[in-house]
Amino acid sequence: MKKTILFSALIGLLFACNSKEEADKLFYNGKIYTVEEDQPMVEAVAIKDGVIIAIGPLSEVEKSIGVKTEKIDLAGKTMTPGLIESHAHLMGIGYNKLEIDLMYVKTYDELVEKVAEAAKNVEPGEWITGRGWHQDKWIEMPDRTVAGFQTHEALSKVTPDNPVYLAHASGHASFVNQKAMEMAGITTLGNEKPVRVIEGGEIILDEVGNPTGVLVERASGLVSSLVPKDTPERAEKALELALEELASKGITSFHDAGSGQEVIDLLEKFKREGRLTARMYVMLSSRLPDLLEEWYQRGPMIDSDHMVTVRSIKLNMDGALGPWGAWLLEDYEDKPGHKGHETMPINLVSQVAEKGLELGFQVNAHAIGDRTNREVLDRFEAAFAKFPEEKNHRFRIEHAQHLHPDDISRFGDLSVIAAIQAIHLSSDRPWAIGRLGAKRIKDGAYVWQKLLGSGAVLSNGTDAPVEPLDPIPSFYASVSRKTLKMTPEGGYEPDQKLTREQALKSYTLAGAFAEFEEDFKGSIKVGKAADFTVFDQNIMEIPENELLNVKVVMTVVGGNMVYQRE
């Protein structure tokens, strides 16, 4: 009997030794920020099978390691939870690398030169496409402008045999040449002039009624619908390039702000093949009503592997400020008689919000102008009243850029998430005051602290490829409220700056909350995913004017290194 008891005790001891959780990786010797209030910094992190199993002092965490544990010496670098891009356009990032990138052109002449160069390498009749131009960011405008935009003559001159479609940086306007307009029927035929207003958009005409080549909002579809559809091979290449860009910029999770079934299918293909290097949260595009109907029947797709989740719907309710498309309560300061416009019937918000609450879909509405924000909040509030039992809806307003002061508190009151892109302030604020005037800017533009004060959650991002994907400039904009040229001194409306802790949380834990994943990721905590971003400098401590020099040196997703800077 005694032998049996002794044998059982030995077996139990052996099992206990063998069942000890042994880390496969140890991260140490760096500045490790957890975004957890009770333990904001730790010396070391141990992970196993893509999950954090120990954090704390190195002497304690080392108890979790064994002879096979890979030890990763951070050499004084800074590690944070993996960054979460909460509003951008995945395939747009990839296609931007396959087409003409106009993000950094400084003049109209430079835009024409880039297109002329591209025209040398295509066959007659082949489409030339690009994206990224923004007339308010040019250092000089061409001699001839209409309604604040360039006109097509110089572009058409260098591309007589090729249709050209160039998307505005905001995605809310386009610029096309004569050939493209002829193909779309946007031409002057005898005494007949093109119709200026298209439902949800506008064709910009000159003083005698001829088209200028600039198409605003849904008018762009007259030409974009003619651009040949992509091949599967090209789409796959675009996704590869986008994922490489995400990894190199420290992005471990990505909220794709409006896609169709073909993108979802491609993401699932990449997941099956082990090629998906970032976690994806896909918003269904409301521009595809048949798609929404299909998903209403199907219901949300919540991935147990946390790699491809589809449980939200993106509404596109107004335009951007640059093309005077944001929908305002009062006239534009620099365009009297014009308030912008809705880009989809505003009642669509009510329809989709009620359907979302009924079926378990989060609803995320693009709203830039103060009127759009108010109209969306009104309809969200009415929908919540119809479904009072749905407390955890986490509906979002994407951008929430320009608000009437009376509506700011409603974000917190209604538990509506403000999905901001701080980098837009750096890019737009110098000229946005011309659109809105000083009072509207001061009272309700980019009011991040006021939104936080209302109790709202702020998630952060870039809206790439509207802006570069790099989170460092957006982090800098969050805490400085300056342009990327580091002006003005003290920043614009400095009382609305985020602290560095708030900015980091907006890019990590708040982003996770905005996709219902805060229990799985967004902070460095035992039991959460081993998603990390490592920087070459301490973004939480270095002088503000050095932030723009920071580089990502390592990106870890589920314990796997998907990027390491040489």
XYZ file of C-alpha atoms in Angstrom, residues 218 229 258-263 283-296 313-314 316 344 348:
27
model
C -20.647 60.052 -56.458
C -11.899 45.464 -63.035
C -15.501 49.500 -46.106
C -14.926 46.497 -48.365
C -16.836 43.934 -50.387
C -16.997 40.160 -50.470
C -14.037 39.799 -52.817
C -11.726 41.371 -50.225
C -16.450 46.788 -42.262
C -19.002 45.879 -44.929
C -19.454 48.697 -47.428
C -22.930 50.258 -47.479
C -22.260 51.159 -51.099
C -23.050 47.513 -51.843
C -26.694 46.993 -50.748
C -26.812 43.426 -52.048
C -23.778 42.625 -49.918
C -25.525 43.942 -46.810
C -28.598 41.853 -47.533
C -26.460 38.729 -47.871
C -24.761 39.403 -44.534
C -28.050 40.212 -42.817
C -21.076 48.014 -41.480
C -19.546 51.200 -42.875
C -20.572 56.831 -46.121
C -26.278 58.746 -49.240
C -30.125 54.889 -44.552
